Amino acid sequence: MQGLAHQLIAGIATGGIYASVALALVMIYQSTHHLNFAQGEMATFSTYIALTLIQAGLPYWVAFAATLVISFGIGVFTERILLRPMHNASVLANVGVFIGLLLVFRNAMGWMFEYTIKSFPSPFESDTPLLGGLVSGHELGSTAVTLVVLGLVFVFFRYTKLGLAMRAAAFNASSSKLVGIRVGWMLALGWGLAATIGAIAGMMIAPVVFLEPNMMLGILLYAFAGALLGGIDNPGGAVIGGFAVGVIENLGGAYLVGTELKLTLALVIIICVLLVKPSGLFGRVVQSRV
Amino acid sequence: MSTSQQPIGGTLGTEVVPVAPGVNLLRAAIILLAFAMAAAVPIAFASSYQLFQLTLAGTYAIAILGLNIVTGFNGQISLGHGAFYAVGAYTTAILMTHFDMPYWETLPIAAVVCGVLGFGVGFPALRLGGLYLALTTFSLAVAVPQILKYRGVEDWTGGVQGTFLVKPDAPEFTGLNNDQYLYLFVLTLAALLFLMMANLLHSRIGRAMRSIRDHPTAAEAMGMDIARIKTRTFALSAGITGLAGALSAIAVEYVAPDSFNVELSINLFVGMVVGGVGSIVGPIFGGLFIVFLPNVAESVSRAAPGVIYGVILIFFLYLLPQGFAGFPRRIAALFRKRRQD
Amino acid sequence: MSALLELRGVHAAYGQTRVLHGVDLTVEQGGVTALLGANGAGKTTTLRAVCGMVRTEGEVHLAGERIEGKATEDIARRGVAHVPDGRGTFMELTVEENFRLGAYIRRDREVESDFELMFGYFPRLRQRWKQQAGTLSGGEQQMLAIARALLLRPRLLLLDEPSFGLAPLIVQDIFTILRRVREAQGVGILIVEQNANLALDVADRAYLLETGRIVVSGPAHEIREDEQIRRSYLGY
């Protein structure tokens, strides 16, 4: 029983990371109908920035905040410079640009920070396990951070004028222009936010899996699975899907397939969702978009 | 101000123009001459390492040919063809080491295995269209090295260590060494596959594939079973890329999980774009590009090839969407403009 | 009265397809101009040209300022509200959120009192306040679209076939309200209609568009009473 409870809690902790990245993916998907295949690499890049700042002597939370600001800037900049000229281009050209971004970020990291595995500090380090050994300090802290972030994102979109405008721009760009919303900037802002959320996910997972250029690749896969499971056009669904996939991964890893096939499990989840319910649990029904 | 999206690959495709019989003869002569040159020059002048690199470029060209069938001509985006390349390579490795099969017998088997796998992966995603295939294949490419390392199949795959195989000996009557022979073998096979695909793409089936890329709604309205054609095209494409993987295993004499990571799939994608999406000769440029660019770039830094790949990919998408294969037409268009002036 | 909106020799094209071939048109300050014509004559395109939603040549003046070539959102910010064909409501959002988006560019404190004003025009929207716009009836959606446009506090209101697909009674309602709006708010209106009778009733100027050219223009009542125009263009 103790083992099961531990796996559940660990699943929720990693699920929060998947949920964050899934949310970042869905935010961009909703407004552009494109999947950012470089989302994981951008998050890893942000984590390297955080590490550099910490090693330069900044206190953890100062480095954390600075990383968020820089990541936001990178996101906005990327959209304005690279994606904007592609708005009317073919889907293939857009996917190509995402792949190009992925390559540039991934290898720029190798270039600037080397390929060696680095350890990343956790602000929630505690030597004494909590709740009778059920949960580590970092698991508890990172889950809290993810929940706060998800809550803030919800409040932002739900209750602020800017959040409403961003939702409107995602749903209906031409009507949004008619009420005076600068749709282009809303997209860039969405990219900035997505990059910021990804950065938080990266900084929260890095103490667990260690930092290297490939760090987010598997996490991106689970985020895809989570987003699909919850519904690729539904941010709330994607968050729930992310948590669900985290729990499935941990239970499956502990009792079914072992940790060696974790990525395959994500692939299986993706294929199962596509076969059984392609719209996901909370998404709108997918029309065959030929 | 129209924001409507063009169909996938819509702007990137090439039109196939019917040609007169005289032109056909000329074309056949050019192809034969090109083949003879490609065979003779390296055999005469290239070192064995250079031959090995050219052989590898040949297998990549075949792999990109496979990818181009599904992405370039059918408009469905795959980011995971490295997975089929891997499965093809492992199929050949396992058949050669565990069943003592001669190398050439393993090739059709590898192609069929990958075709079936392609069908299985393509089926759920292709019913839905859009980005689902890209997403599924990307996930497949990320997951494949882990599956190859899995302890449960270690006896067959060799696990993390991988498996060594033996390069086939050149038949004695040829008078060639093994590297030369393998190069010619791959070159001949590649030439046959390229011709077959060129024929297929000019046929009724090829027209159906392209019409699904360019006018999916119209194709459906005309009664085409779009999902079925897409799935079969994907299976064919996976089979060809699997065959390429099989050849690569023979050429490299070694298979290991980490040579088939997601970067391989991405390299194939980059090679396709750089060579020319929807071009029949494009994959040849693409294959040469992904073998020889890293040699140049790695002298700068280990990470440089990746960064340069990314930059080149974006550059081509913006400025040369028809890839290298589009160069002659671009230049021709330039001259035509000049003359008008 | 000085002209609020003036089009001079406006051409417009979608890609290679030219749709407008030199349209001249005026909307007075606080006046209503009707734009009539058959399907495909270019009525909708004319409205889109005003809003910068289509590539144009020629001059578009809004209260003396040249606005052609400006971005749609910048034109909206200058006080042009457009109720496009298909209404342009945000189906996925609630009525309340549509209201707030209508007033998106406003910084004044009277937004909430303008909500009340809209409820005065369209009482049914108050009952639908928390409902998704997509679940509203066709008539309610048209009301929402007009309310959304008015909340911008526009100088110029562009209406694209407000009667389209609606029951006659609801159409009557909507046009009654449009008259009230015109009197109460002093907003200039450019209205595109298939239903010429209805439009000519509310308008003071009218233009007849045929394959991208203005073929008839004049005071609305004159056009309404001209037998020949009625027979040859308006078909009743």
mmCIF file of C-alpha atoms in Angstrom, chain C residues 56-179:
data_model
loop_
_atom_site.group_PDB
_atom_site.id
_atom_site.type_symbol
_atom_site.label_atom_id
_atom_site.label_comp_id
_atom_site.label_asym_id
_atom_site.label_seq_id
_atom_site.Cartn_x
_atom_site.Cartn_y
_atom_site.Cartn_z
ATOM 1 C CA THR C 56 -7.359 47.936 -52.046
ATOM 2 C CA GLU C 57 -6.340 50.825 -54.247
ATOM 3 C CA GLY C 58 -7.953 54.241 -54.152
ATOM 4 C CA GLU C 59 -8.752 56.518 -51.248
ATOM 5 C CA VAL C 60 -10.763 55.874 -48.100
ATOM 6 C CA HIS C 61 -11.293 58.923 -45.895
ATOM 7 C CA LEU C 62 -12.662 58.668 -42.384
ATOM 8 C CA ALA C 63 -13.572 62.109 -41.067
ATOM 9 C CA GLY C 64 -10.882 63.613 -43.238
ATOM 10 C CA GLU C 65 -8.154 61.058 -42.390
ATOM 11 C CA ARG C 66 -6.854 58.626 -45.002
ATOM 12 C CA ILE C 67 -7.304 55.124 -43.603
ATOM 13 C CA GLU C 68 -6.698 52.900 -46.622
ATOM 14 C CA GLY C 69 -3.812 50.487 -46.108
ATOM 15 C CA LYS C 70 -4.103 50.645 -42.333
ATOM 16 C CA ALA C 71 -4.495 47.452 -40.318
ATOM 17 C CA THR C 72 -8.025 46.346 -39.446
ATOM 18 C CA GLU C 73 -7.392 46.740 -35.723
ATOM 19 C CA ASP C 74 -6.138 50.297 -36.206
ATOM 20 C CA ILE C 75 -9.223 51.179 -38.216
ATOM 21 C CA ALA C 76 -11.399 49.712 -35.452
ATOM 22 C CA ARG C 77 -9.473 51.834 -32.959
ATOM 23 C CA ARG C 78 -10.437 54.915 -34.990
ATOM 24 C CA GLY C 79 -14.098 54.188 -34.317
ATOM 25 C CA VAL C 80 -15.237 51.931 -37.132
ATOM 26 C CA ALA C 81 -17.378 49.009 -35.948
ATOM 27 C CA HIS C 82 -18.141 46.267 -38.428
ATOM 28 C CA VAL C 83 -20.811 43.596 -38.116
ATOM 29 C CA PRO C 84 -19.568 41.266 -40.854
ATOM 30 C CA ASP C 85 -21.466 38.567 -42.681
ATOM 31 C CA GLY C 86 -21.511 35.604 -40.370
ATOM 32 C CA ARG C 87 -21.866 38.213 -37.605
ATOM 33 C CA GLY C 88 -18.400 38.004 -36.102
ATOM 34 C CA THR C 89 -19.496 37.071 -32.617
ATOM 35 C CA PHE C 90 -17.216 34.938 -30.476
ATOM 36 C CA MET C 91 -19.199 31.701 -30.402
ATOM 37 C CA GLU C 92 -17.050 30.014 -27.765
ATOM 38 C CA LEU C 93 -17.317 32.921 -25.333
ATOM 39 C CA THR C 94 -20.218 34.069 -23.179
ATOM 40 C CA VAL C 95 -22.482 37.012 -23.937
ATOM 41 C CA GLU C 96 -20.760 38.933 -21.160
ATOM 42 C CA GLU C 97 -17.336 38.275 -22.643
ATOM 43 C CA ASN C 98 -18.571 39.352 -26.068
ATOM 44 C CA PHE C 99 -19.749 42.591 -24.480
ATOM 45 C CA ARG C 100 -16.392 43.164 -22.832
ATOM 46 C CA LEU C 101 -14.581 42.479 -26.095
ATOM 47 C CA GLY C 102 -16.835 44.965 -27.846
ATOM 48 C CA ALA C 103 -15.582 47.625 -25.437
ATOM 49 C CA TYR C 104 -12.005 46.291 -25.559
ATOM 50 C CA ILE C 105 -10.374 49.494 -26.809
ATOM 51 C CA ARG C 106 -12.265 51.819 -24.472
ATOM 52 C CA ARG C 107 -10.597 53.264 -21.401
ATOM 53 C CA ASP C 108 -13.523 55.362 -20.117
ATOM 54 C CA ARG C 109 -15.665 54.600 -17.087
ATOM 55 C CA GLU C 110 -18.968 54.442 -18.908
ATOM 56 C CA VAL C 111 -18.612 50.915 -20.232
ATOM 57 C CA GLU C 112 -20.842 49.397 -17.571
ATOM 58 C CA SER C 113 -23.569 51.994 -18.147
ATOM 59 C CA ASP C 114 -23.351 51.279 -21.874
ATOM 60 C CA PHE C 115 -24.033 47.630 -21.043
ATOM 61 C CA GLU C 116 -27.307 48.831 -19.497
ATOM 62 C CA LEU C 117 -28.007 50.859 -22.628
ATOM 63 C CA MET C 118 -27.611 47.693 -24.715
ATOM 64 C CA PHE C 119 -29.952 45.808 -22.406
ATOM 65 C CA GLY C 120 -32.420 48.596 -23.101
ATOM 66 C CA TYR C 121 -32.175 47.894 -26.810
ATOM 67 C CA PHE C 122 -31.953 44.128 -26.500
ATOM 68 C CA PRO C 123 -33.530 42.973 -23.212
ATOM 69 C CA ARG C 124 -33.104 39.308 -24.132
ATOM 70 C CA LEU C 125 -29.348 39.571 -23.946
ATOM 71 C CA ARG C 126 -29.572 40.248 -20.213
ATOM 72 C CA GLN C 127 -31.177 36.850 -19.698
ATOM 73 C CA ARG C 128 -28.437 35.201 -21.753
ATOM 74 C CA TRP C 129 -25.628 36.997 -19.900
ATOM 75 C CA LYS C 130 -23.617 33.932 -18.794
ATOM 76 C CA GLN C 131 -24.524 31.779 -21.788
ATOM 77 C CA GLN C 132 -22.159 30.816 -24.602
ATOM 78 C CA ALA C 133 -22.861 32.933 -27.664
ATOM 79 C CA GLY C 134 -22.887 29.796 -29.824
ATOM 80 C CA THR C 135 -26.002 28.558 -28.016
ATOM 81 C CA LEU C 136 -28.034 31.678 -28.844
ATOM 82 C CA SER C 137 -30.742 31.744 -31.513
ATOM 83 C CA GLY C 138 -29.991 33.424 -34.835
ATOM 84 C CA GLY C 139 -31.873 36.573 -33.900
ATOM 85 C CA GLU C 140 -30.178 36.807 -30.517
ATOM 86 C CA GLN C 141 -26.807 36.367 -32.165
ATOM 87 C CA GLN C 142 -27.502 39.221 -34.552
ATOM 88 C CA MET C 143 -28.539 41.376 -31.588
ATOM 89 C CA LEU C 144 -25.365 40.421 -29.784
ATOM 90 C CA ALA C 145 -23.324 41.274 -32.861
ATOM 91 C CA ILE C 146 -24.886 44.726 -33.111
ATOM 92 C CA ALA C 147 -24.534 45.324 -29.369
ATOM 93 C CA ARG C 148 -20.896 44.235 -29.545
ATOM 94 C CA ALA C 149 -20.298 46.695 -32.375
ATOM 95 C CA LEU C 150 -22.077 49.582 -30.606
ATOM 96 C CA LEU C 151 -20.053 49.034 -27.431
ATOM 97 C CA LEU C 152 -17.032 50.261 -29.353
ATOM 98 C CA ARG C 153 -18.841 53.642 -29.316
ATOM 99 C CA PRO C 154 -18.240 53.861 -33.045
ATOM 100 C CA ARG C 155 -18.395 56.906 -35.245
ATOM 101 C CA LEU C 156 -19.211 54.622 -38.131
ATOM 102 C CA LEU C 157 -21.144 51.364 -38.035
ATOM 103 C CA LEU C 158 -20.880 48.912 -40.934
ATOM 104 C CA LEU C 159 -23.679 46.360 -41.148
ATOM 105 C CA ASP C 160 -23.513 43.416 -43.529
ATOM 106 C CA GLU C 161 -26.987 42.029 -44.189
ATOM 107 C CA PRO C 162 -28.421 42.297 -40.687
ATOM 108 C CA SER C 163 -31.640 40.619 -41.897
ATOM 109 C CA PHE C 164 -29.914 37.547 -43.309
ATOM 110 C CA GLY C 165 -31.498 34.260 -42.223
ATOM 111 C CA LEU C 166 -33.804 35.840 -39.668
ATOM 112 C CA ALA C 167 -37.583 35.623 -39.235
ATOM 113 C CA PRO C 168 -39.471 38.725 -40.484
ATOM 114 C CA LEU C 169 -40.617 39.742 -37.012
ATOM 115 C CA ILE C 170 -37.102 39.726 -35.656
ATOM 116 C CA VAL C 171 -35.924 41.686 -38.669
ATOM 117 C CA GLN C 172 -38.565 44.308 -37.864
ATOM 118 C CA ASP C 173 -37.275 44.483 -34.299
ATOM 119 C CA ILE C 174 -33.707 44.905 -35.372
ATOM 120 C CA PHE C 175 -34.478 47.685 -37.819
ATOM 121 C CA THR C 176 -36.583 49.507 -35.255
ATOM 122 C CA ILE C 177 -33.629 49.412 -32.922
ATOM 123 C CA LEU C 178 -31.280 50.599 -35.666
ATOM 124 C CA ARG C 179 -33.474 53.683 -36.075
#
